[in-house]
Amino acid sequence: MDIQPVLQQIPAAGAEALEAIRIQYLGQNGTLTAQMKELGKLDAETRKARGAELNVLKTELAAAISTRKEQLETEALNAKLANEAIDVTLPADPTYGGRIHPITAAMEDIAAALRSLGFTHAYGPEVETDDYNFTKLNLPEHHPARQDQDTFYLNPFNDEGSRYLLRTQTSNVQVRTLEGVKPPFRVMGIGRVYRRDYDLTHTPQFHQVEGMMVDSGTTFAHMRGVLSEFLRLYFGKPLKTRMRPHYFPFTEPSAEMDVECHMCRGAGCRVCKQTGWLEVLGCGMVHRNVLAVGGLDVSEVQGFAFGAGVERLAMLKYGISDLRLFYESHSAFLRQFGKPPVSAA
Ligand SMILES: [Zn+2]
Protein backbone atom coordinates (compact mmCIF):
# COMPACT_ATOMS: atom_id res chain seq x y z
CA MET A 1 0.00 0.00 0.00
CA ASP A 2 1.11 3.53 -0.69
CA ILE A 3 1.21 5.79 2.34
CA GLN A 4 3.08 8.60 0.60
CA PRO A 5 -0.05 10.75 -0.04
CA VAL A 6 -1.04 10.60 3.61
CA LEU A 7 2.52 11.22 4.80
CA GLN A 8 2.42 14.41 2.76
CA GLN A 9 -0.86 15.49 4.31
CA ILE A 10 0.35 15.05 7.89
CA PRO A 11 2.68 18.08 8.23
CA ALA A 12 -0.21 20.42 7.40
CA ALA A 13 -2.94 18.57 9.29
CA GLY A 14 -4.76 20.17 12.20
CA ALA A 15 -5.36 18.29 15.47
CA GLU A 16 -8.70 16.87 14.34
CA ALA A 17 -7.50 15.83 10.87
CA LEU A 18 -4.43 14.22 12.43
CA GLU A 19 -6.56 12.16 14.81
CA ALA A 20 -8.77 11.14 11.87
CA ILE A 21 -5.70 9.92 9.94
CA ARG A 22 -4.48 7.99 12.99
CA ILE A 23 -7.83 6.27 13.33
CA GLN A 24 -8.09 5.63 9.60
CA TYR A 25 -4.74 3.81 9.46
CA LEU A 26 -3.74 2.75 12.92
CA GLY A 27 -7.03 2.57 14.82
CA GLN A 28 -8.61 -0.76 15.84
CA ASN A 29 -10.40 -0.95 12.50
CA GLY A 30 -7.76 1.02 10.60
CA THR A 31 -6.43 0.04 7.18
CA LEU A 32 -2.95 -0.93 8.36
CA THR A 33 -4.32 -2.73 11.39
CA ALA A 34 -6.62 -4.72 9.11
CA GLN A 35 -3.73 -5.67 6.90
CA MET A 36 -1.70 -6.80 9.91
CA LYS A 37 -4.63 -8.99 10.92
CA GLU A 38 -4.60 -10.54 7.45
CA LEU A 39 -0.98 -11.70 7.95
CA GLY A 40 -2.09 -14.87 9.70
CA LYS A 41 -3.69 -16.14 6.51
CA LEU A 42 -0.45 -15.97 4.56
CA ASP A 43 2.16 -18.67 4.31
CA ALA A 44 5.26 -18.29 6.45
CA GLU A 45 7.58 -16.82 3.82
CA THR A 46 5.20 -14.25 2.45
CA ARG A 47 4.04 -13.40 5.97
CA LYS A 48 7.58 -12.56 7.06
CA ALA A 49 8.24 -10.25 4.12
CA ARG A 50 4.78 -8.63 4.25
CA GLY A 51 5.01 -8.25 8.03
CA ALA A 52 8.33 -6.44 7.81
CA GLU A 53 6.95 -4.21 5.07
CA LEU A 54 3.82 -3.35 7.08
CA ASN A 55 5.90 -2.66 10.21
CA VAL A 56 8.01 -0.16 8.33
CA LEU A 57 4.87 1.60 7.09
CA LYS A 58 3.35 1.56 10.54
CA THR A 59 6.49 2.97 12.19
CA GLU A 60 6.88 5.64 9.56
CA LEU A 61 3.25 6.72 9.86
CA ALA A 62 3.24 6.66 13.67
CA ALA A 63 6.45 8.73 13.76
CA ALA A 64 5.01 11.31 11.34
CA ILE A 65 1.80 11.56 13.37
CA SER A 66 3.70 11.87 16.64
CA THR A 67 5.99 14.59 15.25
CA ARG A 68 3.03 16.56 13.97
CA LYS A 69 1.21 16.11 17.26
CA GLU A 70 4.12 17.52 19.24
CA GLN A 71 4.33 20.41 16.81
CA LEU A 72 0.64 21.17 17.28
CA GLU A 73 0.97 21.02 21.06
CA THR A 74 3.91 23.40 21.01
CA GLU A 75 1.99 25.80 18.79
CA ALA A 76 -1.03 25.64 21.12
CA LEU A 77 1.12 26.30 24.15
CA ASN A 78 2.84 29.26 22.49
CA ALA A 79 -0.52 30.70 21.47
CA LYS A 80 -1.78 30.31 25.03
CA LEU A 81 1.30 32.00 26.47
CA ALA A 82 0.98 34.84 24.01
CA ASN A 83 -2.71 35.29 24.90
CA GLU A 84 -2.14 35.30 28.60
CA ALA A 85 0.93 37.47 28.58
CA ILE A 86 0.71 40.55 30.80
CA ASP A 87 1.31 43.80 29.01
CA VAL A 88 3.26 45.71 31.60
CA THR A 89 2.86 48.91 29.62
CA LEU A 90 -0.95 48.99 30.17
CA PRO A 91 -2.21 51.44 32.82
CA ALA A 92 -2.90 49.76 36.18
CA ASP A 93 -6.37 49.42 37.74
CA PRO A 94 -7.04 52.26 40.16
CA THR A 95 -5.97 51.53 43.73
CA TYR A 96 -7.31 53.43 46.67
CA GLY A 97 -5.16 54.41 49.59
CA GLY A 98 -6.48 54.53 53.13
CA ARG A 99 -8.48 57.57 54.16
CA ILE A 100 -9.32 59.16 57.46
CA HIS A 101 -12.80 58.02 58.53
CA PRO A 102 -15.34 60.89 58.40
CA ILE A 103 -15.94 60.61 62.16
CA THR A 104 -12.22 60.81 62.90
CA ALA A 105 -11.92 63.68 60.42
CA ALA A 106 -14.80 65.51 62.15
CA MET A 107 -13.15 64.99 65.56
CA GLU A 108 -9.87 66.36 64.19
CA ASP A 109 -11.64 69.39 62.69
CA ILE A 110 -13.54 70.03 65.95
CA ALA A 111 -10.35 69.75 68.01
CA ALA A 112 -8.45 72.04 65.63
CA ALA A 113 -11.18 74.69 65.84
CA LEU A 114 -11.31 74.53 69.65
CA ARG A 115 -7.52 74.49 69.98
CA SER A 116 -7.33 77.73 68.05
CA LEU A 117 -9.74 79.19 70.65
CA GLY A 118 -7.42 78.20 73.47
CA PHE A 119 -9.02 74.91 74.55
CA THR A 120 -6.74 72.06 75.58
CA HIS A 121 -7.55 68.35 75.63
CA ALA A 122 -8.87 66.77 78.81
CA TYR A 123 -9.73 63.14 79.28
CA GLY A 124 -12.05 60.99 81.33
CA PRO A 125 -12.55 57.24 81.50
CA GLU A 126 -15.16 55.47 79.37
CA VAL A 127 -15.90 53.10 82.25
CA GLU A 128 -17.10 55.63 84.77
CA THR A 129 -18.92 55.66 88.08
CA ASP A 130 -22.48 56.80 88.56
CA ASP A 131 -21.04 59.58 90.67
CA TYR A 132 -19.01 61.21 87.89
CA ASN A 133 -21.47 60.48 85.11
CA PHE A 134 -24.54 61.77 86.95
CA THR A 135 -24.49 62.77 90.61
CA LYS A 136 -21.69 65.32 90.50
CA LEU A 137 -23.26 66.82 87.39
CA ASN A 138 -26.25 67.85 89.46
CA LEU A 139 -28.12 64.68 88.51
CA PRO A 140 -28.76 63.00 91.88
CA GLU A 141 -30.27 59.55 92.03
CA HIS A 142 -33.93 59.47 90.94
CA HIS A 143 -33.48 62.70 88.97
CA PRO A 144 -35.93 62.40 86.05
CA ALA A 145 -33.27 63.48 83.49
CA ARG A 146 -31.40 60.23 84.19
CA GLN A 147 -34.23 58.47 82.40
CA ASP A 148 -33.33 60.26 79.16
CA GLN A 149 -30.05 58.42 78.96
CA ASP A 150 -30.56 54.69 78.71
CA THR A 151 -27.45 53.61 80.55
CA PHE A 152 -25.31 50.47 80.26
CA TYR A 153 -24.67 49.62 83.91
CA LEU A 154 -21.80 47.35 84.85
CA ASN A 155 -22.18 45.17 87.91
CA PRO A 156 -19.51 46.12 90.45
CA PHE A 157 -19.69 49.09 92.78
CA ASN A 158 -16.65 51.10 93.83
CA ASP A 159 -15.52 51.58 97.44
CA GLU A 160 -17.87 54.54 97.89
CA GLY A 161 -20.80 52.44 96.75
CA SER A 162 -21.08 54.18 93.39
CA ARG A 163 -22.01 51.90 90.55
CA TYR A 164 -19.83 51.49 87.44
CA LEU A 165 -21.31 52.23 84.04
CA LEU A 166 -20.28 53.06 80.49
CA ARG A 167 -20.31 56.85 80.36
CA THR A 168 -23.43 58.20 78.65
CA GLN A 169 -21.86 61.62 78.04
CA THR A 170 -18.42 63.19 77.89
CA SER A 171 -19.49 65.53 80.73
CA ASN A 172 -17.60 63.34 83.19
CA VAL A 173 -14.53 65.13 81.79
CA GLN A 174 -15.94 68.38 83.23
CA VAL A 175 -16.22 66.96 86.72
CA ARG A 176 -12.74 65.47 86.66
CA THR A 177 -11.29 68.75 85.39
CA LEU A 178 -13.07 70.78 88.08
CA GLU A 179 -11.71 68.42 90.73
CA GLY A 180 -8.15 68.50 89.46
CA VAL A 181 -7.44 71.81 87.73
CA LYS A 182 -7.50 75.33 89.16
CA PRO A 183 -9.21 78.02 87.06
CA PRO A 184 -8.80 79.78 84.76
CA PHE A 185 -8.99 76.96 82.19
CA ARG A 186 -10.51 76.04 78.87
CA VAL A 187 -10.78 72.31 78.22
CA MET A 188 -12.34 70.04 75.64
CA GLY A 189 -13.18 66.37 75.90
CA ILE A 190 -13.83 64.39 72.73
CA GLY A 191 -14.57 60.71 72.81
CA ARG A 192 -16.87 57.71 72.85
CA VAL A 193 -20.08 57.53 74.83
CA TYR A 194 -22.59 54.70 75.20
CA ARG A 195 -26.36 54.42 75.41
CA ARG A 196 -28.80 51.56 75.06
CA ASP A 197 -30.37 52.80 71.87
CA TYR A 198 -30.33 51.42 68.35
CA ASP A 199 -32.35 52.66 65.41
CA LEU A 200 -32.07 54.84 62.31
CA THR A 201 -30.60 57.78 64.19
CA HIS A 202 -29.03 56.07 67.22
CA THR A 203 -26.17 53.65 67.69
CA PRO A 204 -25.22 52.19 71.09
CA GLN A 205 -21.79 53.77 70.82
CA PHE A 206 -21.26 57.25 69.45
CA HIS A 207 -19.04 60.28 70.01
CA GLN A 208 -19.45 63.55 71.80
CA VAL A 209 -17.47 66.70 72.16
CA GLU A 210 -17.62 68.64 75.38
CA GLY A 211 -16.06 71.94 76.26
CA MET A 212 -15.82 74.05 79.39
CA MET A 213 -14.33 77.43 80.16
CA VAL A 214 -14.04 78.66 83.75
CA ASP A 215 -12.64 82.04 84.72
CA SER A 216 -13.60 85.03 86.79
CA GLY A 217 -16.06 87.25 84.99
CA THR A 218 -17.10 84.66 82.37
CA THR A 219 -20.51 85.53 80.99
CA PHE A 220 -23.17 84.17 78.68
CA ALA A 221 -21.92 86.64 76.07
CA HIS A 222 -18.46 85.03 76.16
CA MET A 223 -20.14 81.69 75.57
CA ARG A 224 -22.06 82.92 72.60
CA GLY A 225 -18.97 84.53 71.10
CA VAL A 226 -16.76 81.47 71.55
CA LEU A 227 -19.37 79.04 70.23
CA SER A 228 -20.20 81.20 67.19
CA GLU A 229 -16.51 81.36 66.38
CA PHE A 230 -16.15 77.62 66.91
CA LEU A 231 -18.98 76.92 64.43
CA ARG A 232 -17.51 79.36 61.92
CA LEU A 233 -14.17 77.56 62.12
CA TYR A 234 -15.71 74.07 61.97
CA PHE A 235 -17.96 74.75 58.97
CA GLY A 236 -15.33 76.92 57.35
CA LYS A 237 -17.49 79.98 56.71
CA PRO A 238 -19.11 82.80 58.67
CA LEU A 239 -22.60 81.67 59.70
CA LYS A 240 -25.34 83.25 61.78
CA THR A 241 -26.17 81.58 65.08
CA ARG A 242 -29.17 81.76 67.37
CA MET A 243 -29.93 80.46 70.84
CA ARG A 244 -33.09 78.97 72.24
CA PRO A 245 -33.76 78.50 75.97
CA HIS A 246 -33.39 74.89 77.06
CA TYR A 247 -32.93 72.78 80.17
CA PHE A 248 -29.86 70.81 81.22
CA PRO A 249 -29.35 69.79 84.84
CA PHE A 250 -25.67 70.78 84.88
CA THR A 251 -26.03 74.31 83.49
CA GLU A 252 -28.17 77.28 84.45
CA PRO A 253 -29.28 79.08 82.40
CA SER A 254 -29.13 76.61 79.51
CA ALA A 255 -29.64 76.98 75.80
CA GLU A 256 -29.54 75.14 72.53
CA MET A 257 -27.59 76.73 69.75
CA ASP A 258 -28.59 76.67 66.10
CA VAL A 259 -26.38 77.65 63.23
CA GLU A 260 -27.51 78.99 59.90
CA CYS A 261 -27.56 76.08 57.42
CA HIS A 262 -24.15 76.08 55.73
CA MET A 263 -25.56 74.30 52.68
CA CYS A 264 -28.28 76.80 51.74
CA ARG A 265 -27.27 79.81 53.88
CA GLY A 266 -30.72 79.89 55.46
CA ALA A 267 -32.79 79.50 52.29
CA GLY A 268 -34.03 76.01 53.18
CA CYS A 269 -32.77 72.68 51.84
CA ARG A 270 -32.79 68.93 52.48
CA VAL A 271 -30.03 69.10 55.12
CA CYS A 272 -31.82 71.69 57.28
CA LYS A 273 -35.26 70.19 56.51
CA GLN A 274 -36.26 73.48 54.87
CA THR A 275 -35.90 75.44 58.13
CA GLY A 276 -32.67 77.23 57.23
CA TRP A 277 -31.26 76.35 60.67
CA LEU A 278 -29.28 73.41 62.06
CA GLU A 279 -29.49 72.39 65.71
CA VAL A 280 -25.88 71.82 66.64
CA LEU A 281 -25.15 71.98 70.33
CA GLY A 282 -26.36 72.38 73.88
CA CYS A 283 -24.73 74.86 76.25
CA GLY A 284 -25.14 76.93 79.36
CA MET A 285 -23.48 78.54 82.34
CA VAL A 286 -21.98 75.87 84.60
CA HIS A 287 -24.43 75.20 87.45
CA ARG A 288 -23.33 76.39 90.90
CA ASN A 289 -23.73 72.82 92.21
CA VAL A 290 -21.27 71.54 89.59
CA LEU A 291 -18.75 74.31 90.29
CA ALA A 292 -19.04 73.39 93.98
CA VAL A 293 -17.67 69.91 93.12
CA GLY A 294 -14.34 71.62 92.45
CA GLY A 295 -14.67 73.72 95.62
CA LEU A 296 -15.41 76.76 93.48
CA ASP A 297 -17.77 79.52 94.45
CA VAL A 298 -19.96 81.01 91.77
CA SER A 299 -19.45 84.47 93.29
CA GLU A 300 -15.76 84.22 92.39
CA VAL A 301 -15.57 82.22 89.18
CA GLN A 302 -18.09 81.45 86.51
CA GLY A 303 -17.96 79.22 83.52
CA PHE A 304 -19.80 77.94 80.54
CA ALA A 305 -19.99 74.47 79.13
CA PHE A 306 -21.23 73.01 75.88
CA GLY A 307 -21.65 69.64 74.27
CA ALA A 308 -22.44 68.30 70.83
CA GLY A 309 -22.70 64.98 69.00
CA VAL A 310 -19.72 64.36 66.73
CA GLU A 311 -21.78 62.18 64.35
CA ARG A 312 -24.35 64.94 64.06
CA LEU A 313 -21.70 67.57 63.32
CA ALA A 314 -20.16 65.24 60.71
CA MET A 315 -23.55 64.49 59.09
CA LEU A 316 -24.34 68.19 58.87
CA LYS A 317 -20.94 69.12 57.49
CA TYR A 318 -20.90 66.42 54.80
CA GLY A 319 -24.66 66.29 54.12
CA ILE A 320 -25.00 62.63 55.17
CA SER A 321 -28.54 61.58 56.10
CA ASP A 322 -28.09 58.05 57.46
CA LEU A 323 -26.10 57.62 60.66
CA ARG A 324 -25.55 53.90 60.06
CA LEU A 325 -23.37 54.60 57.01
CA PHE A 326 -20.60 55.67 59.36
CA TYR A 327 -20.35 52.19 60.83
CA GLU A 328 -20.97 49.91 57.83
CA SER A 329 -17.45 50.27 56.41
CA HIS A 330 -18.50 50.57 52.76
CA SER A 331 -15.34 51.59 50.94
CA ALA A 332 -17.31 53.58 48.32
CA PHE A 333 -18.84 55.68 51.11
CA LEU A 334 -15.56 56.14 52.94
CA ARG A 335 -13.75 57.13 49.72
CA GLN A 336 -16.39 59.77 49.11
CA PHE A 337 -16.45 61.36 52.54
CA GLY A 338 -13.23 60.36 54.28
CA LYS A 339 -10.29 62.71 54.17
CA PRO A 340 -6.94 61.63 52.73
CA PRO A 341 -4.24 61.31 55.38
CA VAL A 342 -2.19 64.46 55.78
CA SER A 343 0.87 62.83 54.20
CA ALA A 344 -1.05 61.95 50.98
CA ALA A 345 -2.18 64.39 48.31
ZN1 LIG B 1 -30.25 74.21 54.41
PDB file of C-alpha atoms and ligand atoms in Angstrom, residues 260-278, ligand 1:
ATOM      1  CA  GLU A 260     -27.506  78.995  59.895  1.00  0.00           C
ATOM      2  CA  CYS A 261     -27.556  76.075  57.423  1.00  0.00           C
ATOM      3  CA  HIS A 262     -24.147  76.081  55.734  1.00  0.00           C
ATOM      4  CA  MET A 263     -25.562  74.296  52.683  1.00  0.00           C
ATOM      5  CA  CYS A 264     -28.280  76.804  51.744  1.00  0.00           C
ATOM      6  CA  ARG A 265     -27.272  79.808  53.885  1.00  0.00           C
ATOM      7  CA  GLY A 266     -30.718  79.888  55.457  1.00  0.00           C
ATOM      8  CA  ALA A 267     -32.793  79.503  52.291  1.00  0.00           C
ATOM      9  CA  GLY A 268     -34.032  76.013  53.178  1.00  0.00           C
ATOM     10  CA  CYS A 269     -32.769  72.680  51.844  1.00  0.00           C
ATOM     11  CA  ARG A 270     -32.791  68.935  52.484  1.00  0.00           C
ATOM     12  CA  VAL A 271     -30.028  69.097  55.117  1.00  0.00           C
ATOM     13  CA  CYS A 272     -31.825  71.686  57.281  1.00  0.00           C
ATOM     14  CA  LYS A 273     -35.263  70.185  56.514  1.00  0.00           C
ATOM     15  CA  GLN A 274     -36.261  73.484  54.870  1.00  0.00           C
ATOM     16  CA  THR A 275     -35.904  75.442  58.130  1.00  0.00           C
ATOM     17  CA  GLY A 276     -32.675  77.234  57.226  1.00  0.00           C
ATOM     18  CA  TRP A 277     -31.261  76.348  60.669  1.00  0.00           C
ATOM     19  CA  LEU A 278     -29.285  73.411  62.057  1.00  0.00           C
TER      20      LEU A 278
HETATM   21 ZN    ZN B   1     -30.252  74.208  54.407  1.00  0.00          ZN
END
